[in-house]
Structure formats: C-alpha cells, structure tokens
Amino acid sequence: MSVLNITVVAGPAGCGKTTWICRQIQNLTANENVIYFSPGTGKVPIDQTRLAAEFPNLKVFQDGQEVEFLQQLATVDTVYIELGFYLELTSIQQILDELPYQALAILPPKLEYSEYHAWADKIIKGADIDTSMVSNRLWRVPSSGQVIDEDSLQEFWYEITHGAYGQVSRAKGVFDVADGRSLYADFVAGIPATEFLELDLPRHLEGRPQRFSGLEILGNNLEESAMKQTLEDCYLSEVAITQHQQQVKQILLEENIE
C-alpha cells in the first residue's frame, strides 16, 4: 500500500514540534498504524524514547535505521518525521526521495518570516519562545546504564536552567533514578517550567538499567566540562544502586501485602 499521509514537522528548538506530534497521535484511532522518525539525534534519542514510552504501539525509528524506516512505509497509515533545528530543511528530500509529504512548520507567533515560512505547506502557531536568542552550541551526552540520585538531579537541573553553566535556551533529558523510574526533563527559556515527567516504563530494580538515558542542551558559552563532571557526580555507585533497589522492592512488597 502506498503511504499518502506523511507529515514532516520542523521549527526552532523548543517551539513544540514533539508536543504537537504527540497530540496528533493521541487523536488517531487505535487501529491506525503510525511511524515516528527523527533523524540526526545520534546516540541521544530523547524524543524517540519519550514517544515510544507514551505510545507502545507506535513504530519508532532512530539514526541508523533509515533502511528499516523506508521498508515499513508500505505497511502503515500515518508517518510523522520530526526535523531537528540542526538539520537543513532540504535534508528530508534525501530521506524520502520522491515520496510526497506535507511540510508543516511549528513557529513562535512573533516570528513573521523565516526559512520555515518559505518551506512549509502549513504553519501552526507554537510556543512563544524568544527568537532573538541565537544559540550556537548543542551539547549531547548519553548516560545509559547510569542511575542518578533524584535530589542531586533536581539540583543539577535547577543549575542548568538558571545559568550556572552558561546561557541555556533549551534542555531536555531522560534519566534513570534510584527508585527504578525513568524521568523525562524538559526546559525552554521563557516558557513556564514543568515538573519531571515519569515515563510509562517498568521500574528497573535489578542492577544497571539496559535502556537509554541521556541529556541534550542548547545554549551559548556552555561550560561543558563542568556540566559533565556535575552529571557524573550525580551517578550512584554499584553499592548505592543495590541498596536503593532493595529498599524500593521492600516498600513495594509491603504495599502489596497491605
């Protein structure tokens, strides 16, 4: 079957691309087959991890799976491709070749003209981000297999979002914390802060988690070595991980007995 419903979503960092895609997927019927693909994220697939957790039936593809992605196009009804701000808009043509698609831009309301306006078939009003701030550095670090003390993570996230390591315009991450949960963190400068989101994933209470975690930060004058060191200081040792997991398992057992 030929796929007609391919939507390519682009826009500046933090304008709401992933959020818009989530809303569209929520509105689809349960029997619709859907694909999500966001190229260019390398070894830090934060949005892919979030969407895969929120929508278990969603087919999610990452970098290195372009061939598998194209092979699946004949078997699905709807395709969403999210282009990160760091990719050229023309890069989608290399991925889809001659396949038809709708180009959709999520843009802040005060942005009157941009390359997105010239590219898009349709424009959706997104978050009212500060378009005057031009960030020149994207820092990514995977942390898969690491478990983080949640209080330390909260403090680290506060420092990141309040200028302790440079001027941050966008930050997001997925973290495994000591009680076995996986948390999604999201920050956009100028937008009201949100609480960490617990991803709908099984608690991991047996050793180091074998699933993705990592951090992505966009900004200016970023002190990357300091951020990396502080993040590593939040990591728990093998002994601490075991102790926390035993405590949580005991608490959960007592709750089930009651």
PDB file of C-alpha atoms in Angstrom:
ATOM      1  CA  MET A   1       0.000   0.000   0.000  1.00  0.00           C
ATOM      2  CA  SER A   2       1.294   3.483  -0.814  1.00  0.00           C
ATOM      3  CA  VAL A   3       1.594   5.941   2.038  1.00  0.00           C
ATOM      4  CA  LEU A   4      -0.086   9.285   1.380  1.00  0.00           C
ATOM      5  CA  ASN A   5      -0.171  10.668   4.905  1.00  0.00           C
ATOM      6  CA  ILE A   6       3.453  11.647   5.531  1.00  0.00           C
ATOM      7  CA  THR A   7       3.903  14.810   7.599  1.00  0.00           C
ATOM      8  CA  VAL A   8       7.317  16.392   8.057  1.00  0.00           C
ATOM      9  CA  VAL A   9       7.390  18.709  11.087  1.00  0.00           C
ATOM     10  CA  ALA A  10      10.071  21.390  11.516  1.00  0.00           C
ATOM     11  CA  GLY A  11      10.649  24.536  13.556  1.00  0.00           C
ATOM     12  CA  PRO A  12      13.027  26.231  16.018  1.00  0.00           C
ATOM     13  CA  ALA A  13      14.167  24.476  19.190  1.00  0.00           C
ATOM     14  CA  GLY A  14      11.517  24.452  21.907  1.00  0.00           C
ATOM     15  CA  CYS A  15       8.622  25.626  19.739  1.00  0.00           C
ATOM     16  CA  GLY A  16       6.582  22.450  20.374  1.00  0.00           C
ATOM     17  CA  LYS A  17       7.243  20.044  17.496  1.00  0.00           C
ATOM     18  CA  THR A  18       7.210  16.854  19.572  1.00  0.00           C
ATOM     19  CA  THR A  19       4.268  18.075  21.652  1.00  0.00           C
ATOM     20  CA  TRP A  20       2.222  18.719  18.506  1.00  0.00           C
ATOM     21  CA  ILE A  21       3.056  15.262  17.145  1.00  0.00           C
ATOM     22  CA  CYS A  22       2.014  13.669  20.445  1.00  0.00           C
ATOM     23  CA  ARG A  23      -1.374  15.375  20.227  1.00  0.00           C
ATOM     24  CA  GLN A  24      -1.908  14.116  16.696  1.00  0.00           C
ATOM     25  CA  ILE A  25      -1.064  10.546  17.679  1.00  0.00           C
ATOM     26  CA  GLN A  26      -3.455  10.750  20.636  1.00  0.00           C
ATOM     27  CA  ASN A  27      -6.269  11.695  18.258  1.00  0.00           C
ATOM     28  CA  LEU A  28      -5.713   8.752  15.916  1.00  0.00           C
ATOM     29  CA  THR A  29      -7.861   5.653  16.137  1.00  0.00           C
ATOM     30  CA  ALA A  30      -6.450   2.621  17.924  1.00  0.00           C
ATOM     31  CA  ASN A  31      -6.181   0.529  14.763  1.00  0.00           C
ATOM     32  CA  GLU A  32      -4.117   3.053  12.780  1.00  0.00           C
ATOM     33  CA  ASN A  33      -0.501   2.100  12.175  1.00  0.00           C
ATOM     34  CA  VAL A  34       1.822   5.030  12.836  1.00  0.00           C
ATOM     35  CA  ILE A  35       5.554   5.667  12.370  1.00  0.00           C
ATOM     36  CA  TYR A  36       7.705   8.318  14.054  1.00  0.00           C
ATOM     37  CA  PHE A  37      11.198   9.136  12.834  1.00  0.00           C
ATOM     38  CA  SER A  38      13.518  11.917  13.985  1.00  0.00           C
ATOM     39  CA  PRO A  39      16.867  11.841  12.149  1.00  0.00           C
ATOM     40  CA  GLY A  40      20.060  13.454  13.372  1.00  0.00           C
ATOM     41  CA  THR A  41      19.795  12.651  17.090  1.00  0.00           C
ATOM     42  CA  GLY A  42      22.721  10.231  17.059  1.00  0.00           C
ATOM     43  CA  LYS A  43      23.245   8.334  20.321  1.00  0.00           C
ATOM     44  CA  VAL A  44      20.898  10.602  22.298  1.00  0.00           C
ATOM     45  CA  PRO A  45      17.338   9.709  21.138  1.00  0.00           C
ATOM     46  CA  ILE A  46      15.452  11.607  23.832  1.00  0.00           C
ATOM     47  CA  ASP A  47      12.206  12.298  21.962  1.00  0.00           C
ATOM     48  CA  GLN A  48      12.145   8.813  20.454  1.00  0.00           C
ATOM     49  CA  THR A  49      12.403   7.336  23.963  1.00  0.00           C
ATOM     50  CA  ARG A  50       9.602   9.551  25.257  1.00  0.00           C
ATOM     51  CA  LEU A  51       7.212   8.749  22.406  1.00  0.00           C
ATOM     52  CA  ALA A  52       7.942   5.025  22.498  1.00  0.00           C
ATOM     53  CA  ALA A  53       7.044   5.034  26.207  1.00  0.00           C
ATOM     54  CA  GLU A  54       3.857   7.088  25.736  1.00  0.00           C
ATOM     55  CA  PHE A  55       2.643   5.140  22.707  1.00  0.00           C
ATOM     56  CA  PRO A  56       3.663   1.446  22.934  1.00  0.00           C
ATOM     57  CA  ASN A  57       2.109   0.641  19.538  1.00  0.00           C
ATOM     58  CA  LEU A  58       3.988   3.432  17.779  1.00  0.00           C
ATOM     59  CA  LYS A  59       6.802   2.324  15.477  1.00  0.00           C
ATOM     60  CA  VAL A  60       9.794   4.489  16.378  1.00  0.00           C
ATOM     61  CA  PHE A  61      12.958   4.697  14.272  1.00  0.00           C
ATOM     62  CA  GLN A  62      16.340   6.192  15.127  1.00  0.00           C
ATOM     63  CA  ASP A  63      19.545   7.105  13.332  1.00  0.00           C
ATOM     64  CA  GLY A  64      20.983   4.112  11.559  1.00  0.00           C
ATOM     65  CA  GLN A  65      17.514   2.670  10.889  1.00  0.00           C
ATOM     66  CA  GLU A  66      16.790   4.592   7.697  1.00  0.00           C
ATOM     67  CA  VAL A  67      16.550   1.401   5.626  1.00  0.00           C
ATOM     68  CA  GLU A  68      14.129  -0.210   8.085  1.00  0.00           C
ATOM     69  CA  PHE A  69      12.115   3.004   8.191  1.00  0.00           C
ATOM     70  CA  LEU A  70      11.702   3.102   4.409  1.00  0.00           C
ATOM     71  CA  GLN A  71      10.804  -0.590   4.310  1.00  0.00           C
ATOM     72  CA  GLN A  72       7.977  -0.015   6.803  1.00  0.00           C
ATOM     73  CA  LEU A  73       6.362   2.818   4.856  1.00  0.00           C
ATOM     74  CA  ALA A  74       4.283   0.387   2.795  1.00  0.00           C
ATOM     75  CA  THR A  75       2.722  -1.118   5.920  1.00  0.00           C
ATOM     76  CA  VAL A  76       1.499   1.972   7.807  1.00  0.00           C
ATOM     77  CA  ASP A  77      -1.237   4.602   7.556  1.00  0.00           C
ATOM     78  CA  THR A  78       0.447   7.670   9.044  1.00  0.00           C
ATOM     79  CA  VAL A  79       4.040   8.882   9.215  1.00  0.00           C
ATOM     80  CA  TYR A  80       5.458  11.742  11.294  1.00  0.00           C
ATOM     81  CA  ILE A  81       9.019  12.880  10.669  1.00  0.00           C
ATOM     82  CA  GLU A  82      10.451  15.469  13.046  1.00  0.00           C
ATOM     83  CA  LEU A  83      13.316  17.571  11.722  1.00  0.00           C
ATOM     84  CA  GLY A  84      15.506  18.993  14.452  1.00  0.00           C
ATOM     85  CA  PHE A  85      16.530  22.651  14.136  1.00  0.00           C
ATOM     86  CA  TYR A  86      20.095  21.477  13.472  1.00  0.00           C
ATOM     87  CA  LEU A  87      19.127  19.832  10.149  1.00  0.00           C
ATOM     88  CA  GLU A  88      18.780  21.533   6.786  1.00  0.00           C
ATOM     89  CA  LEU A  89      15.162  21.567   5.621  1.00  0.00           C
ATOM     90  CA  THR A  90      16.261  20.076   2.318  1.00  0.00           C
ATOM     91  CA  SER A  91      17.632  17.005   4.110  1.00  0.00           C
ATOM     92  CA  ILE A  92      14.171  15.443   4.094  1.00  0.00           C
ATOM     93  CA  GLN A  93      14.348  15.113   0.339  1.00  0.00           C
ATOM     94  CA  GLN A  94      17.372  12.851   0.680  1.00  0.00           C
ATOM     95  CA  ILE A  95      15.472  10.637   3.131  1.00  0.00           C
ATOM     96  CA  LEU A  96      12.136  10.392   1.313  1.00  0.00           C
ATOM     97  CA  ASP A  97      13.461  10.695  -2.234  1.00  0.00           C
ATOM     98  CA  GLU A  98      10.393  11.161  -4.450  1.00  0.00           C
ATOM     99  CA  LEU A  99       7.716  10.340  -1.875  1.00  0.00           C
ATOM    100  CA  PRO A 100       5.088  13.059  -1.378  1.00  0.00           C
ATOM    101  CA  TYR A 101       4.743  14.688   2.042  1.00  0.00           C
ATOM    102  CA  GLN A 102       3.163  17.645   3.807  1.00  0.00           C
ATOM    103  CA  ALA A 103       5.698  20.173   5.117  1.00  0.00           C
ATOM    104  CA  LEU A 104       4.444  21.600   8.418  1.00  0.00           C
ATOM    105  CA  ALA A 105       6.233  24.267  10.465  1.00  0.00           C
ATOM    106  CA  ILE A 106       5.609  24.879  14.180  1.00  0.00           C
ATOM    107  CA  LEU A 107       6.604  28.502  14.712  1.00  0.00           C
ATOM    108  CA  PRO A 108       6.503  31.053  17.546  1.00  0.00           C
ATOM    109  CA  PRO A 109       3.748  33.631  16.944  1.00  0.00           C
ATOM    110  CA  LYS A 110       6.135  36.607  16.744  1.00  0.00           C
ATOM    111  CA  LEU A 111       8.263  35.073  14.004  1.00  0.00           C
ATOM    112  CA  GLU A 112       6.975  36.773  10.860  1.00  0.00           C
ATOM    113  CA  TYR A 113       9.308  35.459   8.201  1.00  0.00           C
ATOM    114  CA  SER A 114      11.921  32.740   8.093  1.00  0.00           C
ATOM    115  CA  GLU A 115      13.161  29.848   6.003  1.00  0.00           C
ATOM    116  CA  TYR A 116      10.371  27.809   7.562  1.00  0.00           C
ATOM    117  CA  HIS A 117       7.722  30.112   6.062  1.00  0.00           C
ATOM    118  CA  ALA A 118       9.128  29.590   2.595  1.00  0.00           C
ATOM    119  CA  TRP A 119       9.392  25.817   3.083  1.00  0.00           C
ATOM    120  CA  ALA A 120       6.116  24.929   4.785  1.00  0.00           C
ATOM    121  CA  ASP A 121       2.818  23.941   3.215  1.00  0.00           C
ATOM    122  CA  LYS A 122       1.141  24.728   6.529  1.00  0.00           C
ATOM    123  CA  ILE A 123       2.151  26.771   9.584  1.00  0.00           C
ATOM    124  CA  ILE A 124       0.997  26.042  13.138  1.00  0.00           C
ATOM    125  CA  LYS A 125       1.352  28.540  15.973  1.00  0.00           C
ATOM    126  CA  GLY A 126       3.751  27.137  18.562  1.00  0.00           C
ATOM    127  CA  ALA A 127       5.232  28.223  21.873  1.00  0.00           C
ATOM    128  CA  ASP A 128       6.118  31.890  22.281  1.00  0.00           C
ATOM    129  CA  ILE A 129       9.852  31.333  22.539  1.00  0.00           C
ATOM    130  CA  ASP A 130      12.448  34.111  22.399  1.00  0.00           C
ATOM    131  CA  THR A 131      13.603  34.154  18.773  1.00  0.00           C
ATOM    132  CA  SER A 132      16.168  36.897  19.439  1.00  0.00           C
ATOM    133  CA  MET A 133      18.437  34.478  21.310  1.00  0.00           C
ATOM    134  CA  VAL A 134      20.664  32.685  18.817  1.00  0.00           C
ATOM    135  CA  SER A 135      22.265  29.657  20.452  1.00  0.00           C
ATOM    136  CA  ASN A 136      25.456  28.383  18.908  1.00  0.00           C
ATOM    137  CA  ARG A 137      26.274  25.237  20.837  1.00  0.00           C
ATOM    138  CA  LEU A 138      24.488  21.881  21.092  1.00  0.00           C
ATOM    139  CA  TRP A 139      25.860  19.571  23.790  1.00  0.00           C
ATOM    140  CA  ARG A 140      24.733  15.965  24.000  1.00  0.00           C
ATOM    141  CA  VAL A 141      25.804  13.233  26.377  1.00  0.00           C
ATOM    142  CA  PRO A 142      24.409   9.689  26.707  1.00  0.00           C
ATOM    143  CA  SER A 143      24.160   8.246  30.233  1.00  0.00           C
ATOM    144  CA  SER A 144      22.694   4.816  29.536  1.00  0.00           C
ATOM    145  CA  GLY A 145      23.370   2.356  32.341  1.00  0.00           C
ATOM    146  CA  GLN A 146      23.741   5.094  34.936  1.00  0.00           C
ATOM    147  CA  VAL A 147      21.404   5.596  37.889  1.00  0.00           C
ATOM    148  CA  ILE A 148      21.031   9.085  39.346  1.00  0.00           C
ATOM    149  CA  ASP A 149      20.147  10.300  42.806  1.00  0.00           C
ATOM    150  CA  GLU A 150      16.897  12.200  42.273  1.00  0.00           C
ATOM    151  CA  ASP A 151      17.637  15.012  44.725  1.00  0.00           C
ATOM    152  CA  SER A 152      21.001  15.599  43.058  1.00  0.00           C
ATOM    153  CA  LEU A 153      19.307  15.540  39.650  1.00  0.00           C
ATOM    154  CA  GLN A 154      16.795  18.172  40.772  1.00  0.00           C
ATOM    155  CA  GLU A 155      19.628  20.406  41.956  1.00  0.00           C
ATOM    156  CA  PHE A 156      21.631  19.850  38.759  1.00  0.00           C
ATOM    157  CA  TRP A 157      18.602  20.638  36.596  1.00  0.00           C
ATOM    158  CA  TYR A 158      17.980  23.841  38.571  1.00  0.00           C
ATOM    159  CA  GLU A 159      21.576  24.908  37.972  1.00  0.00           C
ATOM    160  CA  ILE A 160      21.324  24.168  34.257  1.00  0.00           C
ATOM    161  CA  THR A 161      18.129  26.154  33.836  1.00  0.00           C
ATOM    162  CA  HIS A 162      19.298  29.110  35.928  1.00  0.00           C
ATOM    163  CA  GLY A 163      22.546  29.927  34.148  1.00  0.00           C
ATOM    164  CA  ALA A 164      25.121  28.122  36.271  1.00  0.00           C
ATOM    165  CA  TYR A 165      26.785  26.607  33.188  1.00  0.00           C
ATOM    166  CA  GLY A 166      26.081  29.257  30.564  1.00  0.00           C
ATOM    167  CA  GLN A 167      23.064  30.705  28.794  1.00  0.00           C
ATOM    168  CA  VAL A 168      20.747  27.758  28.108  1.00  0.00           C
ATOM    169  CA  SER A 169      17.856  28.185  25.679  1.00  0.00           C
ATOM    170  CA  ARG A 170      16.749  24.535  25.527  1.00  0.00           C
ATOM    171  CA  ALA A 171      17.419  21.466  27.638  1.00  0.00           C
ATOM    172  CA  LYS A 172      15.864  18.018  27.722  1.00  0.00           C
ATOM    173  CA  GLY A 173      16.838  14.626  29.019  1.00  0.00           C
ATOM    174  CA  VAL A 174      15.836  11.149  30.105  1.00  0.00           C
ATOM    175  CA  PHE A 175      17.208   9.901  33.437  1.00  0.00           C
ATOM    176  CA  ASP A 176      17.008   6.648  35.401  1.00  0.00           C
ATOM    177  CA  VAL A 177      16.620   7.467  39.095  1.00  0.00           C
ATOM    178  CA  ALA A 178      17.285   5.405  42.197  1.00  0.00           C
ATOM    179  CA  ASP A 179      13.734   4.125  42.734  1.00  0.00           C
ATOM    180  CA  GLY A 180      13.702   2.499  39.291  1.00  0.00           C
ATOM    181  CA  ARG A 181      11.682   5.114  37.420  1.00  0.00           C
ATOM    182  CA  SER A 182      12.645   6.791  34.154  1.00  0.00           C
ATOM    183  CA  LEU A 183      12.103  10.566  34.170  1.00  0.00           C
ATOM    184  CA  TYR A 184      11.798  12.979  31.239  1.00  0.00           C
ATOM    185  CA  ALA A 185      13.005  16.558  31.836  1.00  0.00           C
ATOM    186  CA  ASP A 186      12.175  19.499  29.571  1.00  0.00           C
ATOM    187  CA  PHE A 187      13.148  23.186  29.669  1.00  0.00           C
ATOM    188  CA  VAL A 188      12.649  26.068  27.233  1.00  0.00           C
ATOM    189  CA  ALA A 189      13.872  29.570  28.118  1.00  0.00           C
ATOM    190  CA  GLY A 190      10.980  31.980  28.595  1.00  0.00           C
ATOM    191  CA  ILE A 191       8.396  29.214  28.961  1.00  0.00           C
ATOM    192  CA  PRO A 192       6.989  28.279  32.423  1.00  0.00           C
ATOM    193  CA  ALA A 193       8.938  25.408  33.959  1.00  0.00           C
ATOM    194  CA  THR A 194       7.374  21.958  34.099  1.00  0.00           C
ATOM    195  CA  GLU A 195       7.841  19.102  36.547  1.00  0.00           C
ATOM    196  CA  PHE A 196       9.745  15.993  35.555  1.00  0.00           C
ATOM    197  CA  LEU A 197       7.519  13.555  33.668  1.00  0.00           C
ATOM    198  CA  GLU A 198       7.603   9.905  34.707  1.00  0.00           C
ATOM    199  CA  LEU A 199       7.771   7.786  31.563  1.00  0.00           C
ATOM    200  CA  ASP A 200       5.436   4.825  31.331  1.00  0.00           C
ATOM    201  CA  LEU A 201       8.219   2.252  31.593  1.00  0.00           C
ATOM    202  CA  PRO A 202       8.674  -0.656  34.020  1.00  0.00           C
ATOM    203  CA  ARG A 203      10.595   0.171  37.166  1.00  0.00           C
ATOM    204  CA  HIS A 204      14.141  -1.100  36.799  1.00  0.00           C
ATOM    205  CA  LEU A 205      15.153  -2.649  40.109  1.00  0.00           C
ATOM    206  CA  GLU A 206      17.793  -5.194  39.081  1.00  0.00           C
ATOM    207  CA  GLY A 207      21.256  -3.714  38.614  1.00  0.00           C
ATOM    208  CA  ARG A 208      22.050  -1.106  35.992  1.00  0.00           C
ATOM    209  CA  PRO A 209      19.235  -0.328  33.521  1.00  0.00           C
ATOM    210  CA  GLN A 210      19.693  -1.598  29.984  1.00  0.00           C
ATOM    211  CA  ARG A 211      17.805   1.256  28.338  1.00  0.00           C
ATOM    212  CA  PHE A 212      18.556   4.718  27.022  1.00  0.00           C
ATOM    213  CA  SER A 213      19.180   7.755  29.183  1.00  0.00           C
ATOM    214  CA  GLY A 214      20.910  10.978  28.241  1.00  0.00           C
ATOM    215  CA  LEU A 215      20.929  14.761  28.095  1.00  0.00           C
ATOM    216  CA  GLU A 216      20.808  17.441  25.379  1.00  0.00           C
ATOM    217  CA  ILE A 217      21.483  21.142  25.976  1.00  0.00           C
ATOM    218  CA  LEU A 218      21.393  24.073  23.549  1.00  0.00           C
ATOM    219  CA  GLY A 219      22.871  27.419  24.500  1.00  0.00           C
ATOM    220  CA  ASN A 220      25.761  29.868  24.480  1.00  0.00           C
ATOM    221  CA  ASN A 221      29.062  29.832  26.377  1.00  0.00           C
ATOM    222  CA  LEU A 222      28.283  26.395  27.798  1.00  0.00           C
ATOM    223  CA  GLU A 223      30.715  25.049  30.394  1.00  0.00           C
ATOM    224  CA  GLU A 224      30.601  21.523  29.078  1.00  0.00           C
ATOM    225  CA  SER A 225      33.348  20.054  31.230  1.00  0.00           C
ATOM    226  CA  ALA A 226      31.682  21.398  34.383  1.00  0.00           C
ATOM    227  CA  MET A 227      28.292  20.033  33.334  1.00  0.00           C
ATOM    228  CA  LYS A 228      29.793  16.651  32.545  1.00  0.00           C
ATOM    229  CA  GLN A 229      31.562  16.498  35.901  1.00  0.00           C
ATOM    230  CA  THR A 230      28.452  17.531  37.847  1.00  0.00           C
ATOM    231  CA  LEU A 231      26.340  14.981  35.998  1.00  0.00           C
ATOM    232  CA  GLU A 232      28.858  12.256  36.789  1.00  0.00           C
ATOM    233  CA  ASP A 233      28.809  13.330  40.445  1.00  0.00           C
ATOM    234  CA  CYS A 234      25.077  12.535  40.434  1.00  0.00           C
ATOM    235  CA  TYR A 235      25.699   8.931  39.348  1.00  0.00           C
ATOM    236  CA  LEU A 236      25.275   6.302  42.052  1.00  0.00           C
ATOM    237  CA  SER A 237      27.833   3.607  42.784  1.00  0.00           C
ATOM    238  CA  GLU A 238      27.084  -0.103  42.388  1.00  0.00           C
ATOM    239  CA  VAL A 239      26.652  -0.438  46.158  1.00  0.00           C
ATOM    240  CA  ALA A 240      24.293   2.551  46.369  1.00  0.00           C
ATOM    241  CA  ILE A 241      22.235   1.281  43.421  1.00  0.00           C
ATOM    242  CA  THR A 242      21.810  -2.111  45.076  1.00  0.00           C
ATOM    243  CA  GLN A 243      20.835  -0.544  48.403  1.00  0.00           C
ATOM    244  CA  HIS A 244      18.232   1.726  46.821  1.00  0.00           C
ATOM    245  CA  GLN A 245      16.767  -1.081  44.740  1.00  0.00           C
ATOM    246  CA  GLN A 246      16.460  -3.375  47.764  1.00  0.00           C
ATOM    247  CA  GLN A 247      14.726  -0.637  49.734  1.00  0.00           C
ATOM    248  CA  VAL A 248      12.257   0.090  46.931  1.00  0.00           C
ATOM    249  CA  LYS A 249      11.484  -3.603  46.420  1.00  0.00           C
ATOM    250  CA  GLN A 250      10.809  -3.970  50.152  1.00  0.00           C
ATOM    251  CA  ILE A 251       8.488  -0.934  50.141  1.00  0.00           C
ATOM    252  CA  LEU A 252       6.594  -2.228  47.095  1.00  0.00           C
ATOM    253  CA  LEU A 253       6.281  -5.673  48.715  1.00  0.00           C
ATOM    254  CA  GLU A 254       4.840  -4.179  51.902  1.00  0.00           C
ATOM    255  CA  GLU A 255       2.385  -2.091  49.898  1.00  0.00           C
ATOM    256  CA  ASN A 256       1.174  -5.174  48.046  1.00  0.00           C
ATOM    257  CA  ILE A 257       0.722  -7.077  51.315  1.00  0.00           C
ATOM    258  CA  GLU A 258      -1.380  -4.282  52.770  1.00  0.00           C
TER     259      GLU A 258
END
